[in-house]
C-alpha cells in the first residue's frame, strides 16, 4: 500500500485516537465547544505531558552519561504506508539493542491487581509501530516500555513482543483513515466507554476524552454528561453481579 509523499500521513498516536477526530483534525475543521470538565482534564494532561518530557530528558541524560545511548529521539524511517512518528530512544545494554518508549506514569501502573505487569494498550501499539520500521536497521532489536513514576522513584520496564500480523492488522486502520480523508467521509468514532484494566472498572475512554472534536464526531455537545451517567450505571451494575467461582 504505497502513497505519494503529498498524501495524508498517519502517526502512531493517530492510530490510538478517535478515527473521526483524526479525520476532522487533518481536515482542519473548526473546534466545537468543549465541556468545562473536559477542558480541565486537557489542562491536567498538558501538565502531565510537561512532566513526562522532563522525565524523558532525565532518562536520556542517564543513558548518555553511561554510554549506552545509541540513538535519541528521532523519526522512524520513511515508509510506503504513510505512517510517521518519533521513537524515544535506542539503547545498547549488554550487547543488545533495545528500543525504549519512556512514559511518565501514575500509581495505577505500579499498584494494581493484575497477574503480571501490563502496559496501556495505546503505548503497546505505539511501540509496535516504531519497532516494526526500525528492526530492519537494527537486527535482533528488542522493544520495551519504561514507566517512570511521576511523584516517586519507582520504575517499571515491560518487554513488548508481537507477531508481524498484529502490526499488519493495524495497516487496515491506516488505509481506512486515508480512504476517509481522500473521500471526505468521516469514519465512525471510537466508543465513549472503555474498560480500565488497572482499576477494574468502566471509564470514559481515553480516545473520547482526548478527542478535541468529539462533540462534532458524535453530533452531540452533551455527550460528556450523558457518558458520565452511563459509566456510573455500568459500574453500579457490575458491582451487583455475583462473582463467578
mmCIF file of C-alpha atoms in Angstrom, residues 16-243:
data_model
loop_
_atom_site.group_PDB
_atom_site.id
_atom_site.type_symbol
_atom_site.label_atom_id
_atom_site.label_comp_id
_atom_site.label_asym_id
_atom_site.label_seq_id
_atom_site.Cartn_x
_atom_site.Cartn_y
_atom_site.Cartn_z
ATOM 1 C CA UNK A 16 -4.751 5.089 19.095
ATOM 2 C CA UNK A 17 -7.014 8.133 18.764
ATOM 3 C CA UNK A 18 -10.651 8.568 17.790
ATOM 4 C CA UNK A 19 -10.707 7.955 13.980
ATOM 5 C CA UNK A 20 -13.372 10.601 13.460
ATOM 6 C CA UNK A 21 -11.337 13.113 15.477
ATOM 7 C CA UNK A 22 -8.252 12.367 13.379
ATOM 8 C CA UNK A 23 -10.345 12.999 10.254
ATOM 9 C CA UNK A 24 -11.522 16.418 11.454
ATOM 10 C CA UNK A 25 -8.027 17.319 12.666
ATOM 11 C CA UNK A 26 -6.499 16.502 9.277
ATOM 12 C CA UNK A 27 -9.291 18.455 7.578
ATOM 13 C CA UNK A 28 -8.574 21.422 9.898
ATOM 14 C CA UNK A 29 -12.218 21.644 10.928
ATOM 15 C CA UNK A 30 -13.234 24.381 13.415
ATOM 16 C CA UNK A 31 -13.129 23.139 17.001
ATOM 17 C CA UNK A 32 -16.534 22.590 18.634
ATOM 18 C CA UNK A 33 -17.458 23.822 22.109
ATOM 19 C CA UNK A 34 -15.929 21.777 24.898
ATOM 20 C CA UNK A 35 -17.402 20.839 28.278
ATOM 21 C CA UNK A 36 -15.666 22.707 31.158
ATOM 22 C CA UNK A 37 -14.706 19.431 32.849
ATOM 23 C CA UNK A 38 -13.065 18.179 29.637
ATOM 24 C CA UNK A 39 -11.157 21.472 29.387
ATOM 25 C CA UNK A 40 -9.857 20.921 32.932
ATOM 26 C CA UNK A 41 -8.756 17.402 32.036
ATOM 27 C CA UNK A 42 -6.896 18.707 28.979
ATOM 28 C CA UNK A 43 -5.076 21.217 31.183
ATOM 29 C CA UNK A 44 -4.106 18.385 33.532
ATOM 30 C CA UNK A 45 -2.884 16.286 30.600
ATOM 31 C CA UNK A 46 -0.809 19.258 29.441
ATOM 32 C CA UNK A 47 0.914 19.435 32.823
ATOM 33 C CA UNK A 48 1.478 15.672 32.827
ATOM 34 C CA UNK A 49 2.953 15.892 29.339
ATOM 35 C CA UNK A 50 5.405 18.556 30.509
ATOM 36 C CA UNK A 51 6.382 16.294 33.422
ATOM 37 C CA UNK A 52 6.763 13.377 31.002
ATOM 38 C CA UNK A 53 9.104 15.410 28.807
ATOM 39 C CA UNK A 54 11.272 16.207 31.830
ATOM 40 C CA UNK A 55 11.334 12.523 32.781
ATOM 41 C CA UNK A 56 12.318 11.552 29.251
ATOM 42 C CA UNK A 57 15.125 14.118 29.239
ATOM 43 C CA UNK A 58 16.373 12.846 32.615
ATOM 44 C CA UNK A 59 16.452 9.208 31.476
ATOM 45 C CA UNK A 60 18.147 10.071 28.171
ATOM 46 C CA UNK A 61 20.816 12.006 30.067
ATOM 47 C CA UNK A 62 21.415 8.946 32.270
ATOM 48 C CA UNK A 63 21.904 6.730 29.218
ATOM 49 C CA UNK A 64 24.070 9.368 27.548
ATOM 50 C CA UNK A 65 26.249 9.561 30.651
ATOM 51 C CA UNK A 66 26.793 5.806 30.935
ATOM 52 C CA UNK A 67 27.486 5.489 27.193
ATOM 53 C CA UNK A 68 24.555 3.177 26.403
ATOM 54 C CA UNK A 69 22.523 5.627 24.282
ATOM 55 C CA UNK A 70 22.750 4.705 20.605
ATOM 56 C CA UNK A 71 20.020 6.900 19.153
ATOM 57 C CA UNK A 72 17.988 9.613 20.912
ATOM 58 C CA UNK A 73 14.519 10.720 19.834
ATOM 59 C CA UNK A 74 14.146 10.533 16.041
ATOM 60 C CA UNK A 75 11.505 9.933 13.387
ATOM 61 C CA UNK A 76 11.016 6.367 12.196
ATOM 62 C CA UNK A 77 12.296 5.693 8.642
ATOM 63 C CA UNK A 78 10.265 6.819 5.638
ATOM 64 C CA UNK A 79 7.891 4.063 4.558
ATOM 65 C CA UNK A 80 5.335 3.428 1.823
ATOM 66 C CA UNK A 81 2.472 3.007 4.294
ATOM 67 C CA UNK A 82 2.216 6.695 5.164
ATOM 68 C CA UNK A 83 2.956 6.073 8.860
ATOM 69 C CA UNK A 84 5.116 8.508 10.809
ATOM 70 C CA UNK A 85 6.157 9.095 14.413
ATOM 71 C CA UNK A 86 9.099 9.708 16.755
ATOM 72 C CA UNK A 87 10.562 6.990 18.940
ATOM 73 C CA UNK A 88 12.189 7.924 22.263
ATOM 74 C CA UNK A 89 15.483 6.047 22.268
ATOM 75 C CA UNK A 90 17.535 3.063 21.159
ATOM 76 C CA UNK A 91 19.950 1.864 23.813
ATOM 77 C CA UNK A 92 22.658 -0.795 23.824
ATOM 78 C CA UNK A 93 22.760 -2.835 27.037
ATOM 79 C CA UNK A 94 24.957 -5.926 27.441
ATOM 80 C CA UNK A 95 25.394 -6.069 23.670
ATOM 81 C CA UNK A 96 21.646 -5.952 22.943
ATOM 82 C CA UNK A 97 19.874 -3.142 21.107
ATOM 83 C CA UNK A 98 16.664 -2.082 22.868
ATOM 84 C CA UNK A 99 14.016 0.315 21.633
ATOM 85 C CA UNK A 100 12.614 2.216 24.607
ATOM 86 C CA UNK A 101 9.442 4.253 24.868
ATOM 87 C CA UNK A 102 9.655 6.337 28.064
ATOM 88 C CA UNK A 103 6.432 7.220 29.839
ATOM 89 C CA UNK A 104 5.736 9.178 32.984
ATOM 90 C CA UNK A 105 3.175 7.209 34.985
ATOM 91 C CA UNK A 106 0.879 7.465 37.968
ATOM 92 C CA UNK A 107 0.429 4.897 40.712
ATOM 93 C CA UNK A 108 -2.121 2.792 38.828
ATOM 94 C CA UNK A 109 0.554 1.290 36.559
ATOM 95 C CA UNK A 110 2.512 0.178 39.658
ATOM 96 C CA UNK A 111 -0.258 -0.570 42.179
ATOM 97 C CA UNK A 112 -2.873 -2.885 40.698
ATOM 98 C CA UNK A 113 -4.070 -6.465 40.950
ATOM 99 C CA UNK A 114 -3.007 -7.668 37.512
ATOM 100 C CA UNK A 115 -1.264 -11.043 37.431
ATOM 101 C CA UNK A 116 1.737 -9.526 35.649
ATOM 102 C CA UNK A 117 2.778 -6.004 34.630
ATOM 103 C CA UNK A 118 0.900 -4.740 31.579
ATOM 104 C CA UNK A 119 1.250 -1.503 29.602
ATOM 105 C CA UNK A 120 -1.519 0.775 28.467
ATOM 106 C CA UNK A 121 -2.852 -0.591 25.186
ATOM 107 C CA UNK A 122 -2.120 2.635 23.309
ATOM 108 C CA UNK A 123 1.513 2.564 24.479
ATOM 109 C CA UNK A 124 1.894 -1.027 23.324
ATOM 110 C CA UNK A 125 0.601 -0.173 19.842
ATOM 111 C CA UNK A 126 2.874 2.847 19.643
ATOM 112 C CA UNK A 127 5.972 0.752 20.401
ATOM 113 C CA UNK A 128 4.943 -1.980 17.947
ATOM 114 C CA UNK A 129 4.642 0.574 15.126
ATOM 115 C CA UNK A 130 8.080 2.059 15.859
ATOM 116 C CA UNK A 131 9.725 -1.334 16.277
ATOM 117 C CA UNK A 132 8.350 -2.680 13.002
ATOM 118 C CA UNK A 133 10.047 0.059 10.996
ATOM 119 C CA UNK A 134 13.304 0.060 12.982
ATOM 120 C CA UNK A 135 14.063 -3.654 13.181
ATOM 121 C CA UNK A 136 15.384 -3.780 9.612
ATOM 122 C CA UNK A 137 18.155 -1.359 10.561
ATOM 123 C CA UNK A 138 18.729 -2.942 13.972
ATOM 124 C CA UNK A 139 18.702 -6.764 13.704
ATOM 125 C CA UNK A 140 17.507 -8.514 16.888
ATOM 126 C CA UNK A 141 16.173 -5.190 18.202
ATOM 127 C CA UNK A 142 14.107 -5.672 21.356
ATOM 128 C CA UNK A 143 11.308 -3.369 22.486
ATOM 129 C CA UNK A 144 10.396 -2.156 25.964
ATOM 130 C CA UNK A 145 8.241 0.452 27.625
ATOM 131 C CA UNK A 146 9.853 2.175 30.591
ATOM 132 C CA UNK A 147 7.357 3.620 33.049
ATOM 133 C CA UNK A 148 8.787 6.170 35.477
ATOM 134 C CA UNK A 149 6.660 7.250 38.422
ATOM 135 C CA UNK A 150 5.911 10.974 38.253
ATOM 136 C CA UNK A 151 5.720 11.503 42.008
ATOM 137 C CA UNK A 152 8.127 8.824 43.223
ATOM 138 C CA UNK A 153 11.230 6.817 42.403
ATOM 139 C CA UNK A 154 9.723 3.637 41.013
ATOM 140 C CA UNK A 155 10.474 2.398 37.518
ATOM 141 C CA UNK A 156 8.917 -0.449 35.583
ATOM 142 C CA UNK A 157 10.238 -1.993 32.361
ATOM 143 C CA UNK A 158 7.742 -4.010 30.325
ATOM 144 C CA UNK A 159 9.069 -6.037 27.358
ATOM 145 C CA UNK A 160 6.857 -5.857 24.270
ATOM 146 C CA UNK A 161 6.608 -8.866 21.992
ATOM 147 C CA UNK A 162 4.353 -9.261 18.981
ATOM 148 C CA UNK A 163 3.991 -11.029 15.641
ATOM 149 C CA UNK A 164 4.042 -9.125 12.364
ATOM 150 C CA UNK A 165 0.388 -9.964 11.766
ATOM 151 C CA UNK A 166 -0.522 -7.805 14.779
ATOM 152 C CA UNK A 167 1.151 -4.835 13.118
ATOM 153 C CA UNK A 168 -0.272 -5.637 9.691
ATOM 154 C CA UNK A 169 -3.775 -5.657 11.163
ATOM 155 C CA UNK A 170 -3.259 -2.005 12.025
ATOM 156 C CA UNK A 171 -2.472 -1.234 8.396
ATOM 157 C CA UNK A 172 -6.195 -1.714 7.806
ATOM 158 C CA UNK A 173 -6.781 1.238 10.145
ATOM 159 C CA UNK A 174 -4.233 3.317 8.238
ATOM 160 C CA UNK A 175 -5.919 2.515 4.932
ATOM 161 C CA UNK A 176 -9.370 3.334 6.332
ATOM 162 C CA UNK A 177 -8.069 6.673 7.668
ATOM 163 C CA UNK A 178 -6.565 7.583 4.317
ATOM 164 C CA UNK A 179 -9.668 6.484 2.395
ATOM 165 C CA UNK A 180 -11.879 8.573 4.684
ATOM 166 C CA UNK A 181 -9.679 11.636 4.198
ATOM 167 C CA UNK A 182 -9.485 11.256 0.429
ATOM 168 C CA UNK A 183 -13.232 10.605 0.041
ATOM 169 C CA UNK A 184 -14.304 13.242 2.590
ATOM 170 C CA UNK A 185 -16.290 10.701 4.587
ATOM 171 C CA UNK A 186 -15.674 10.817 8.364
ATOM 172 C CA UNK A 187 -15.115 7.361 9.905
ATOM 173 C CA UNK A 188 -17.002 6.061 12.911
ATOM 174 C CA UNK A 189 -15.778 7.488 16.231
ATOM 175 C CA UNK A 190 -14.458 5.221 18.965
ATOM 176 C CA UNK A 191 -16.701 4.163 21.813
ATOM 177 C CA UNK A 192 -17.145 6.661 24.645
ATOM 178 C CA UNK A 193 -16.649 3.940 27.270
ATOM 179 C CA UNK A 194 -13.751 1.551 27.840
ATOM 180 C CA UNK A 195 -12.787 -1.000 30.466
ATOM 181 C CA UNK A 196 -9.981 0.175 32.767
ATOM 182 C CA UNK A 197 -7.984 -2.994 33.395
ATOM 183 C CA UNK A 198 -5.849 -1.317 36.053
ATOM 184 C CA UNK A 199 -8.736 -0.114 38.220
ATOM 185 C CA UNK A 200 -11.149 -2.918 37.295
ATOM 186 C CA UNK A 201 -13.959 -0.572 36.293
ATOM 187 C CA UNK A 202 -15.514 1.238 33.337
ATOM 188 C CA UNK A 203 -14.268 4.704 32.438
ATOM 189 C CA UNK A 204 -14.791 7.262 29.723
ATOM 190 C CA UNK A 205 -12.364 6.083 27.055
ATOM 191 C CA UNK A 206 -9.083 7.917 26.644
ATOM 192 C CA UNK A 207 -9.783 8.231 22.905
ATOM 193 C CA UNK A 208 -13.023 10.102 23.653
ATOM 194 C CA UNK A 209 -11.534 12.285 26.405
ATOM 195 C CA UNK A 210 -8.558 13.388 24.296
ATOM 196 C CA UNK A 211 -10.526 13.933 21.063
ATOM 197 C CA UNK A 212 -10.897 17.685 20.618
ATOM 198 C CA UNK A 213 -13.594 17.119 18.019
ATOM 199 C CA UNK A 214 -15.680 14.547 19.872
ATOM 200 C CA UNK A 215 -18.812 16.706 20.087
ATOM 201 C CA UNK A 216 -18.541 17.101 16.314
ATOM 202 C CA UNK A 217 -17.747 13.400 15.828
ATOM 203 C CA UNK A 218 -20.944 12.431 17.655
ATOM 204 C CA UNK A 219 -23.069 15.391 16.610
ATOM 205 C CA UNK A 220 -23.857 15.873 20.300
ATOM 206 C CA UNK A 221 -22.462 18.632 22.511
ATOM 207 C CA UNK A 222 -23.970 16.927 25.585
ATOM 208 C CA UNK A 223 -22.066 13.670 25.076
ATOM 209 C CA UNK A 224 -19.872 14.078 28.173
ATOM 210 C CA UNK A 225 -22.714 14.461 30.682
ATOM 211 C CA UNK A 226 -24.561 11.523 29.126
ATOM 212 C CA UNK A 227 -21.466 9.325 29.180
ATOM 213 C CA UNK A 228 -20.726 10.094 32.849
ATOM 214 C CA UNK A 229 -24.224 8.855 33.716
ATOM 215 C CA UNK A 230 -23.800 5.751 31.538
ATOM 216 C CA UNK A 231 -20.405 4.923 33.075
ATOM 217 C CA UNK A 232 -21.830 5.190 36.596
ATOM 218 C CA UNK A 233 -24.706 2.891 35.655
ATOM 219 C CA UNK A 234 -22.391 0.284 34.126
ATOM 220 C CA UNK A 235 -20.129 0.307 37.181
ATOM 221 C CA UNK A 236 -23.091 0.049 39.511
ATOM 222 C CA UNK A 237 -24.466 -2.956 37.610
ATOM 223 C CA UNK A 238 -21.031 -4.600 37.501
ATOM 224 C CA UNK A 239 -20.700 -4.318 41.305
ATOM 225 C CA UNK A 240 -24.053 -6.005 41.796
ATOM 226 C CA UNK A 241 -23.251 -9.020 39.652
ATOM 227 C CA UNK A 242 -22.333 -12.151 41.653
ATOM 228 C CA UNK A 243 -18.713 -13.162 41.317
#
